Tab-separated table of N, CA and C and ligand atoms in Angstrom:
chain	number	residue	atom	x	y	z
A	30	MET	N	-136.614	23.706	8.482
A	30	MET	CA	-136.027	24.066	9.780
A	30	MET	C	-134.743	24.878	9.570
A	31	LEU	N	-134.567	25.893	10.396
A	31	LEU	CA	-133.341	26.689	10.285
A	31	LEU	C	-132.139	25.906	10.815
A	32	GLU	N	-131.031	26.073	10.137
A	32	GLU	CA	-129.802	25.385	10.556
A	32	GLU	C	-128.800	26.424	11.066
A	33	GLU	N	-128.133	26.109	12.160
A	33	GLU	CA	-127.113	27.014	12.700
A	33	GLU	C	-125.869	26.188	13.003
A	34	ARG	N	-124.707	26.743	12.686
A	34	ARG	CA	-123.473	26.008	12.970
A	34	ARG	C	-122.519	26.895	13.757
A	35	SER	N	-122.006	26.319	14.819
A	35	SER	CA	-121.027	27.024	15.629
A	35	SER	C	-119.789	26.157	15.800
A	36	ALA	N	-118.731	26.797	16.267
A	36	ALA	CA	-117.533	26.050	16.625
A	36	ALA	C	-117.074	26.547	17.981
A	37	GLY	N	-116.542	25.635	18.780
A	37	GLY	CA	-116.125	26.017	20.122
A	37	GLY	C	-114.954	25.187	20.589
A	38	THR	N	-114.542	25.451	21.805
A	38	THR	CA	-113.414	24.686	22.327
A	38	THR	C	-113.436	24.588	23.855
A	39	VAL	N	-113.000	23.448	24.314
A	39	VAL	CA	-112.677	23.298	25.728
A	39	VAL	C	-111.294	23.936	25.885
A	40	ILE	N	-111.179	24.877	26.819
A	40	ILE	CA	-109.879	25.519	27.073
A	40	ILE	C	-109.419	25.153	28.474
A	41	TYR	N	-108.142	24.757	28.595
A	41	TYR	CA	-107.614	24.510	29.930
A	41	TYR	C	-106.274	25.211	30.115
A	42	ARG	N	-105.933	25.394	31.374
A	42	ARG	CA	-104.594	25.900	31.707
A	42	ARG	C	-104.055	25.110	32.890
A	43	GLN	N	-102.729	25.008	32.932
A	43	GLN	CA	-102.099	24.308	34.048
A	43	GLN	C	-102.002	25.274	35.225
A	44	SER	N	-102.360	24.776	36.406
A	44	SER	CA	-102.179	25.589	37.603
A	44	SER	C	-101.486	24.694	38.629
A	45	PRO	N	-101.026	25.282	39.742
A	45	PRO	CA	-100.391	24.442	40.769
A	45	PRO	C	-101.338	23.346	41.271
A	46	GLN	N	-102.621	23.568	41.140
A	46	GLN	CA	-103.622	22.569	41.578
A	46	GLN	C	-103.978	21.582	40.461
A	47	GLY	N	-103.326	21.680	39.318
A	47	GLY	CA	-103.656	20.796	38.194
A	47	GLY	C	-104.363	21.571	37.095
A	48	LYS	N	-104.952	20.833	36.182
A	48	LYS	CA	-105.585	21.501	35.039
A	48	LYS	C	-106.887	22.175	35.468
A	49	LEU	N	-107.081	23.420	34.981
A	49	LEU	CA	-108.331	24.137	35.224
A	49	LEU	C	-108.985	24.431	33.874
A	50	TYR	N	-110.307	24.273	33.836
A	50	TYR	CA	-111.064	24.401	32.581
A	50	TYR	C	-111.942	25.644	32.635
A	51	LEU	N	-112.038	26.316	31.488
A	51	LEU	CA	-112.779	27.580	31.424
A	51	LEU	C	-114.230	27.359	30.977
A	52	LEU	N	-115.168	27.833	31.786
A	52	LEU	CA	-116.586	27.802	31.422
A	52	LEU	C	-117.137	29.221	31.422
A	53	LEU	N	-118.092	29.451	30.532
A	53	LEU	CA	-118.755	30.758	30.444
A	53	LEU	C	-120.223	30.613	30.784
A	54	ASN	N	-120.776	31.656	31.376
A	54	ASN	CA	-122.203	31.702	31.701
A	54	ASN	C	-122.909	32.520	30.610
A	55	TYR	N	-123.763	31.831	29.852
A	55	TYR	CA	-124.447	32.444	28.705
A	55	TYR	C	-125.660	33.250	29.186
A	56	PRO	N	-126.075	34.248	28.387
A	56	PRO	CA	-127.198	35.119	28.807
A	56	PRO	C	-128.475	34.335	29.106
A	57	SER	N	-128.663	33.193	28.422
A	57	SER	CA	-129.882	32.415	28.701
A	57	SER	C	-129.731	31.562	29.964
A	58	GLY	N	-128.581	31.668	30.619
A	58	GLY	CA	-128.449	31.055	31.941
A	58	GLY	C	-127.535	29.842	32.021
A	59	HIS	N	-127.274	29.198	30.876
A	59	HIS	CA	-126.481	27.957	30.936
A	59	HIS	C	-124.975	28.233	31.005
A	60	TRP	N	-124.277	27.210	31.522
A	60	TRP	CA	-122.805	27.233	31.560
A	60	TRP	C	-122.300	26.308	30.464
A	61	ASP	N	-121.364	26.828	29.671
A	61	ASP	CA	-120.858	26.035	28.542
A	61	ASP	C	-119.449	26.504	28.209
A	62	PHE	N	-118.862	25.832	27.212
A	62	PHE	CA	-117.526	26.217	26.772
A	62	PHE	C	-117.622	27.434	25.844
A	63	VAL	N	-116.467	27.986	25.498
A	63	VAL	CA	-116.419	29.084	24.530
A	63	VAL	C	-116.870	28.555	23.166
A	64	LYS	N	-117.769	29.276	22.523
A	64	LYS	CA	-118.203	28.892	21.178
A	64	LYS	C	-118.851	30.080	20.497
A	65	GLY	N	-119.060	29.950	19.192
A	65	GLY	CA	-119.720	31.031	18.481
A	65	GLY	C	-119.997	30.640	17.049
A	66	ASN	N	-120.853	31.411	16.427
A	66	ASN	CA	-121.266	31.070	15.066
A	66	ASN	C	-120.134	31.239	14.060
A	67	ILE	N	-120.118	30.330	13.106
A	67	ILE	CA	-119.099	30.354	12.057
A	67	ILE	C	-119.458	31.445	11.055
A	68	GLU	N	-118.489	32.317	10.795
A	68	GLU	CA	-118.751	33.365	9.806
A	68	GLU	C	-118.291	32.887	8.441
A	69	LYS	N	-118.871	33.494	7.419
A	69	LYS	CA	-118.607	33.062	6.043
A	69	LYS	C	-117.110	33.036	5.747
A	70	GLY	N	-116.642	31.929	5.177
A	70	GLY	CA	-115.250	31.852	4.749
A	70	GLY	C	-114.292	31.406	5.834
A	71	GLU	N	-114.783	31.240	7.071
A	71	GLU	CA	-113.894	30.828	8.162
A	71	GLU	C	-113.794	29.302	8.237
A	72	THR	N	-112.620	28.796	8.614
A	72	THR	CA	-112.520	27.386	9.007
A	72	THR	C	-113.005	27.299	10.458
A	73	PHE	N	-113.272	26.079	10.922
A	73	PHE	CA	-113.739	25.916	12.304
A	73	PHE	C	-112.717	26.506	13.289
A	74	LYS	N	-111.453	26.214	13.028
A	74	LYS	CA	-110.439	26.676	13.995
A	74	LYS	C	-110.275	28.202	13.961
A	75	GLN	N	-110.477	28.798	12.792
A	75	GLN	CA	-110.428	30.275	12.728
A	75	GLN	C	-111.574	30.873	13.548
A	76	THR	N	-112.746	30.229	13.450
A	76	THR	CA	-113.877	30.688	14.266
A	76	THR	C	-113.517	30.624	15.738
A	77	VAL	N	-112.963	29.496	16.138
A	77	VAL	CA	-112.651	29.303	17.548
A	77	VAL	C	-111.647	30.359	18.035
A	78	LEU	N	-110.599	30.596	17.258
A	78	LEU	CA	-109.590	31.586	17.674
A	78	LEU	C	-110.215	32.975	17.789
A	79	ARG	N	-111.074	33.323	16.841
A	79	ARG	CA	-111.737	34.627	16.881
A	79	ARG	C	-112.660	34.724	18.102
A	80	GLU	N	-113.425	33.661	18.325
A	80	GLU	CA	-114.377	33.695	19.447
A	80	GLU	C	-113.647	33.764	20.795
A	81	ILE	N	-112.555	33.054	20.926
A	81	ILE	CA	-111.799	33.099	22.187
A	81	ILE	C	-111.329	34.533	22.438
A	82	ARG	N	-110.795	35.134	21.381
A	82	ARG	CA	-110.296	36.517	21.517
A	82	ARG	C	-111.453	37.465	21.898
A	83	GLU	N	-112.567	37.337	21.166
A	83	GLU	CA	-113.686	38.263	21.402
A	83	GLU	C	-114.360	38.033	22.752
A	84	GLU	N	-114.476	36.758	23.126
A	84	GLU	CA	-115.298	36.447	24.308
A	84	GLU	C	-114.509	36.395	25.604
A	85	THR	N	-113.173	36.251	25.503
A	85	THR	CA	-112.370	36.105	26.723
A	85	THR	C	-111.130	37.000	26.740
A	86	GLY	N	-110.758	37.546	25.596
A	86	GLY	CA	-109.535	38.336	25.517
A	86	GLY	C	-108.263	37.499	25.476
A	87	ILE	N	-108.398	36.180	25.525
A	87	ILE	CA	-107.205	35.316	25.525
A	87	ILE	C	-106.624	35.219	24.108
A	88	GLU	N	-105.285	35.426	24.028
A	88	GLU	CA	-104.633	35.442	22.710
A	88	GLU	C	-103.769	34.203	22.491
A	89	ASP	N	-103.199	33.646	23.550
A	89	ASP	CA	-102.285	32.510	23.352
A	89	ASP	C	-103.061	31.196	23.474
A	90	ILE	N	-103.199	30.532	22.365
A	90	ILE	CA	-103.986	29.306	22.317
A	90	ILE	C	-103.207	28.258	21.531
A	91	THR	N	-103.098	27.077	22.113
A	91	THR	CA	-102.506	25.958	21.391
A	91	THR	C	-103.534	24.846	21.308
A	92	PHE	N	-103.884	24.460	20.093
A	92	PHE	CA	-104.836	23.358	19.946
A	92	PHE	C	-104.143	22.033	20.273
A	93	VAL	N	-104.888	21.142	20.915
A	93	VAL	CA	-104.389	19.793	21.176
A	93	VAL	C	-104.811	18.933	19.983
A	94	ASP	N	-103.820	18.405	19.266
A	94	ASP	CA	-104.129	17.631	18.057
A	94	ASP	C	-104.960	16.406	18.373
A	95	GLY	N	-105.814	16.068	17.452
A	95	GLY	CA	-106.493	14.780	17.530
A	95	GLY	C	-107.821	14.799	18.247
A	96	PHE	N	-108.228	15.958	18.774
A	96	PHE	CA	-109.549	15.985	19.408
A	96	PHE	C	-110.505	16.865	18.607
A	97	GLU	N	-111.601	16.257	18.191
A	97	GLU	CA	-112.669	16.996	17.507
A	97	GLU	C	-113.959	16.238	17.753
A	98	ASP	N	-114.995	16.937	18.179
A	98	ASP	CA	-116.259	16.260	18.452
A	98	ASP	C	-117.395	17.236	18.144
A	99	LYS	N	-118.610	16.744	18.225
A	99	LYS	CA	-119.743	17.572	17.794
A	99	LYS	C	-120.926	17.395	18.737
A	100	VAL	N	-121.625	18.470	19.063
A	100	VAL	CA	-122.914	18.318	19.747
A	100	VAL	C	-124.011	18.868	18.837
A	101	GLU	N	-125.189	18.334	19.003
A	101	GLU	CA	-126.349	18.766	18.219
A	101	GLU	C	-127.506	19.008	19.157
A	102	TYR	N	-128.272	20.053	18.919
A	102	TYR	CA	-129.493	20.266	19.693
A	102	TYR	C	-130.481	21.120	18.904
A	103	HIS	N	-131.691	21.168	19.400
A	103	HIS	CA	-132.714	22.032	18.825
A	103	HIS	C	-133.096	23.060	19.874
A	104	TYR	N	-133.363	24.281	19.423
A	104	TYR	CA	-133.928	25.261	20.346
A	104	TYR	C	-134.860	26.184	19.560
A	105	GLN	N	-135.637	26.954	20.267
A	105	GLN	CA	-136.594	27.838	19.598
A	105	GLN	C	-136.193	29.287	19.751
A	106	ARG	N	-136.268	30.008	18.605
A	106	ARG	CA	-136.026	31.448	18.661
A	106	ARG	C	-137.125	32.141	17.849
A	107	ASP	N	-137.811	33.069	18.431
A	107	ASP	CA	-138.915	33.769	17.760
A	107	ASP	C	-139.905	32.782	17.138
A	108	GLY	N	-140.199	31.717	17.871
A	108	GLY	CA	-141.180	30.751	17.414
A	108	GLY	C	-140.681	29.779	16.359
A	109	GLN	N	-139.424	29.914	15.958
A	109	GLN	CA	-138.848	29.016	14.945
A	109	GLN	C	-137.966	27.974	15.617
A	110	VAL	N	-138.081	26.722	15.146
A	110	VAL	CA	-137.194	25.689	15.674
A	110	VAL	C	-135.876	25.735	14.904
A	111	ILE	N	-134.806	25.761	15.654
A	111	ILE	CA	-133.475	25.816	15.042
A	111	ILE	C	-132.708	24.555	15.395
A	112	HIS	N	-132.135	23.949	14.364
A	112	HIS	CA	-131.259	22.787	14.584
A	112	HIS	C	-129.831	23.323	14.600
A	113	LYS	N	-129.132	23.064	15.695
A	113	LYS	CA	-127.788	23.639	15.834
A	113	LYS	C	-126.743	22.549	15.988
A	114	GLU	N	-125.634	22.710	15.297
A	114	GLU	CA	-124.493	21.795	15.439
A	114	GLU	C	-123.298	22.608	15.913
A	115	VAL	N	-122.617	22.100	16.902
A	115	VAL	CA	-121.413	22.791	17.381
A	115	VAL	C	-120.229	21.816	17.349
A	116	ILE	N	-119.182	22.183	16.599
A	116	ILE	CA	-117.949	21.397	16.550
A	116	ILE	C	-117.056	21.853	17.689
A	117	PHE	N	-116.512	20.914	18.450
A	117	PHE	CA	-115.649	21.279	19.587
A	117	PHE	C	-114.219	20.758	19.428
A	118	PHE	N	-113.278	21.596	19.820
A	118	PHE	CA	-111.865	21.229	19.879
A	118	PHE	C	-111.391	21.298	21.330
A	119	LEU	N	-110.126	20.988	21.505
A	119	LEU	CA	-109.484	21.085	22.823
A	119	LEU	C	-108.255	21.965	22.665
A	120	ALA	N	-108.055	22.893	23.598
A	120	ALA	CA	-106.927	23.816	23.470
A	120	ALA	C	-106.415	24.192	24.846
A	121	ASN	N	-105.146	24.610	24.895
A	121	ASN	CA	-104.654	25.106	26.180
A	121	ASN	C	-104.062	26.496	26.036
A	122	THR	N	-103.989	27.153	27.179
A	122	THR	CA	-103.480	28.519	27.222
A	122	THR	C	-102.642	28.685	28.487
A	123	LYS	N	-101.808	29.729	28.492
A	123	LYS	CA	-101.066	30.042	29.723
A	123	LYS	C	-101.698	31.249	30.415
A	124	THR	N	-102.726	31.810	29.795
A	124	THR	CA	-103.367	33.020	30.319
A	124	THR	C	-104.456	32.663	31.320
A	125	SER	N	-104.457	33.350	32.469
A	125	SER	CA	-105.539	33.096	33.421
A	125	SER	C	-106.538	34.259	33.437
A	126	LYS	N	-106.061	35.434	32.993
A	126	LYS	CA	-106.936	36.611	33.030
A	126	LYS	C	-107.966	36.530	31.901
A	127	VAL	N	-109.231	36.710	32.250
A	127	VAL	CA	-110.308	36.681	31.268
A	127	VAL	C	-110.997	38.040	31.250
A	128	VAL	N	-111.162	38.582	30.044
A	128	VAL	CA	-111.910	39.831	29.891
A	128	VAL	C	-113.173	39.488	29.107
A	129	LEU	N	-114.292	39.501	29.808
A	129	LEU	CA	-115.552	39.098	29.172
A	129	LEU	C	-116.085	40.189	28.241
A	130	SER	N	-116.790	39.736	27.207
A	130	SER	CA	-117.515	40.680	26.352
A	130	SER	C	-118.937	40.798	26.890
A	131	HIS	N	-119.770	41.573	26.185
A	131	HIS	CA	-121.167	41.716	26.619
A	131	HIS	C	-121.946	40.422	26.376
A	132	GLU	N	-121.326	39.458	25.663
A	132	GLU	CA	-122.064	38.244	25.285
A	132	GLU	C	-122.222	37.245	26.426
A	133	HIS	N	-121.513	37.446	27.524
A	133	HIS	CA	-121.610	36.499	28.641
A	133	HIS	C	-121.753	37.216	29.961
A	134	ARG	N	-122.303	36.477	30.922
A	134	ARG	CA	-122.562	37.074	32.233
A	134	ARG	C	-121.417	36.856	33.204
A	135	ASP	N	-120.714	35.720	33.023
A	135	ASP	CA	-119.682	35.372	34.002
A	135	ASP	C	-118.766	34.294	33.412
A	136	TYR	N	-117.667	34.026	34.113
A	136	TYR	CA	-116.781	32.937	33.708
A	136	TYR	C	-116.222	32.278	34.965
A	137	THR	N	-115.683	31.079	34.797
A	137	THR	CA	-115.014	30.438	35.922
A	137	THR	C	-113.987	29.444	35.407
A	138	TRP	N	-112.886	29.296	36.167
A	138	TRP	CA	-111.885	28.251	35.898
A	138	TRP	C	-112.083	27.177	36.966
A	139	LEU	N	-112.378	25.952	36.555
A	139	LEU	CA	-112.654	24.885	37.522
A	139	LEU	C	-111.857	23.632	37.213
A	140	ASN	N	-111.624	22.826	38.250
A	140	ASN	CA	-110.999	21.527	37.991
A	140	ASN	C	-112.006	20.616	37.283
A	141	PHE	N	-111.522	19.463	36.830
A	141	PHE	CA	-112.362	18.627	35.969
A	141	PHE	C	-113.715	18.293	36.608
A	142	ASN	N	-113.708	17.810	37.830
A	142	ASN	CA	-114.967	17.357	38.443
A	142	ASN	C	-115.954	18.500	38.664
A	143	ASP	N	-115.427	19.644	39.104
A	143	ASP	CA	-116.321	20.789	39.332
A	143	ASP	C	-116.873	21.315	38.007
A	144	ALA	N	-116.025	21.298	36.974
A	144	ALA	CA	-116.487	21.772	35.658
A	144	ALA	C	-117.558	20.827	35.110
A	145	LEU	N	-117.350	19.548	35.290
A	145	LEU	CA	-118.327	18.564	34.808
A	145	LEU	C	-119.689	18.810	35.460
A	146	GLU	N	-119.649	19.126	36.744
A	146	GLU	CA	-120.886	19.360	37.474
A	146	GLU	C	-121.556	20.686	37.056
A	147	LYS	N	-120.711	21.652	36.738
A	147	LYS	CA	-121.235	22.994	36.414
A	147	LYS	C	-121.862	23.060	35.021
A	148	LEU	N	-121.355	22.240	34.090
A	148	LEU	CA	-121.883	22.264	32.724
A	148	LEU	C	-123.381	21.969	32.747
A	149	THR	N	-124.153	22.799	32.065
A	149	THR	CA	-125.603	22.674	32.152
A	149	THR	C	-126.128	21.489	31.349
A	150	TYR	N	-125.553	21.281	30.161
A	150	TYR	CA	-126.155	20.309	29.251
A	150	TYR	C	-125.367	19.001	29.176
A	151	LYS	N	-126.137	17.898	29.132
A	151	LYS	CA	-125.583	16.541	29.033
A	151	LYS	C	-124.643	16.411	27.838
A	152	THR	N	-125.047	17.032	26.704
A	152	THR	CA	-124.235	16.901	25.490
A	152	THR	C	-122.830	17.466	25.729
A	153	ALA	N	-122.767	18.595	26.412
A	153	ALA	CA	-121.459	19.195	26.717
A	153	ALA	C	-120.701	18.315	27.714
A	154	GLN	N	-121.420	17.768	28.683
A	154	GLN	CA	-120.772	16.872	29.667
A	154	GLN	C	-120.178	15.645	28.967
A	155	ASN	N	-120.903	15.120	27.979
A	155	ASN	CA	-120.420	13.924	27.286
A	155	ASN	C	-119.122	14.186	26.538
A	156	ILE	N	-119.043	15.324	25.899
A	156	ILE	CA	-117.791	15.702	25.219
A	156	ILE	C	-116.667	15.829	26.235
A	157	PHE	N	-116.975	16.469	27.337
A	157	PHE	CA	-115.973	16.738	28.363
A	157	PHE	C	-115.419	15.429	28.939
A	158	LYS	N	-116.311	14.447	29.147
A	158	LYS	CA	-115.862	13.158	29.707
A	158	LYS	C	-114.860	12.483	28.781
A	159	LYS	N	-115.033	12.660	27.462
A	159	LYS	CA	-114.091	12.040	26.518
A	159	LYS	C	-112.701	12.657	26.676
A	160	ILE	N	-112.677	13.937	27.070
A	160	ILE	CA	-111.394	14.624	27.220
A	160	ILE	C	-110.614	14.069	28.404
A	161	LYS	N	-111.323	13.665	29.422
A	161	LYS	CA	-110.629	13.136	30.600
A	161	LYS	C	-109.824	11.888	30.247
A	162	ASP	N	-110.343	11.115	29.294
A	162	ASP	CA	-109.678	9.875	28.916
A	162	ASP	C	-108.471	10.097	28.011
A	163	LEU	N	-108.279	11.321	27.536
A	163	LEU	CA	-107.177	11.548	26.587
A	163	LEU	C	-105.819	11.478	27.271
B	10	ATP	P1	-123.152	30.961	20.353
B	10	ATP	O1	-123.289	32.247	19.584
B	10	ATP	O2	-122.031	30.961	21.345
B	10	ATP	O3	-123.141	29.707	19.466
B	10	ATP	P2	-125.753	31.457	21.562
B	10	ATP	O4	-125.705	32.197	22.856
B	10	ATP	O5	-126.246	32.191	20.337
B	10	ATP	O6	-124.400	30.755	21.313
B	10	ATP	P3	-126.615	28.831	22.453
B	10	ATP	O7	-125.595	28.796	23.519
B	10	ATP	O8	-126.543	27.775	21.420
B	10	ATP	O9	-126.684	30.206	21.702
B	10	ATP	O10	-128.044	28.848	23.127
B	10	ATP	C1	-129.228	28.916	22.336
B	10	ATP	C2	-130.308	28.123	23.066
B	10	ATP	O11	-129.954	26.734	23.032
B	10	ATP	C3	-130.455	28.496	24.530
B	10	ATP	O12	-131.816	28.460	24.850
B	10	ATP	C4	-129.716	27.401	25.271
B	10	ATP	O13	-130.285	27.176	26.524
B	10	ATP	C5	-129.887	26.201	24.338
B	10	ATP	N1	-128.705	25.291	24.386
B	10	ATP	C6	-127.415	25.651	24.394
B	10	ATP	N2	-126.614	24.568	24.441
B	10	ATP	C7	-127.431	23.488	24.428
B	10	ATP	C8	-127.206	22.081	24.451
B	10	ATP	N3	-125.969	21.579	24.478
B	10	ATP	N4	-128.288	21.272	24.457
B	10	ATP	C9	-129.537	21.775	24.424
B	10	ATP	N5	-129.819	23.093	24.385
B	10	ATP	C10	-128.776	23.959	24.391
């Protein structure tokens, strides 16, 4: 079975209405956090910083210490089953402006409950729920 590894992050910013979380709409239709494949020689956090820059244009990122989690899933590409692992961190930014790349269809900043509802996959929701307790 093919193995794929990505790294991603829950990103939030403070607004007058409280914390808002960034979700992206992927070409296959799902809503998820920023993530991307790990390139050779990168640490997980280097991947995340690069992906945030490429996928959102956001440059100011502060990781929240002590949060790291993982989701696993299988999907099919060209008839091959792929086992994928994604390591997730938590980070905040002061930037609200998002400049999307061609890799995504849309983005949104939502409060916790709306973001939880918008996330397509249970695995992502489970990670997100742990963040609320932090
Ligand atoms: P990236 O380069 O950001 O890691 P990608 O766009 O190449 O992502 P995924 O977002 O992993 O790929 O999507 C690949 C396939 O896996 C899609 O069909 C998607 O619907 C499915 N998928 C994505 N996240 C999950 C998940 N948490 N659980 C189950 N299936 C998922």
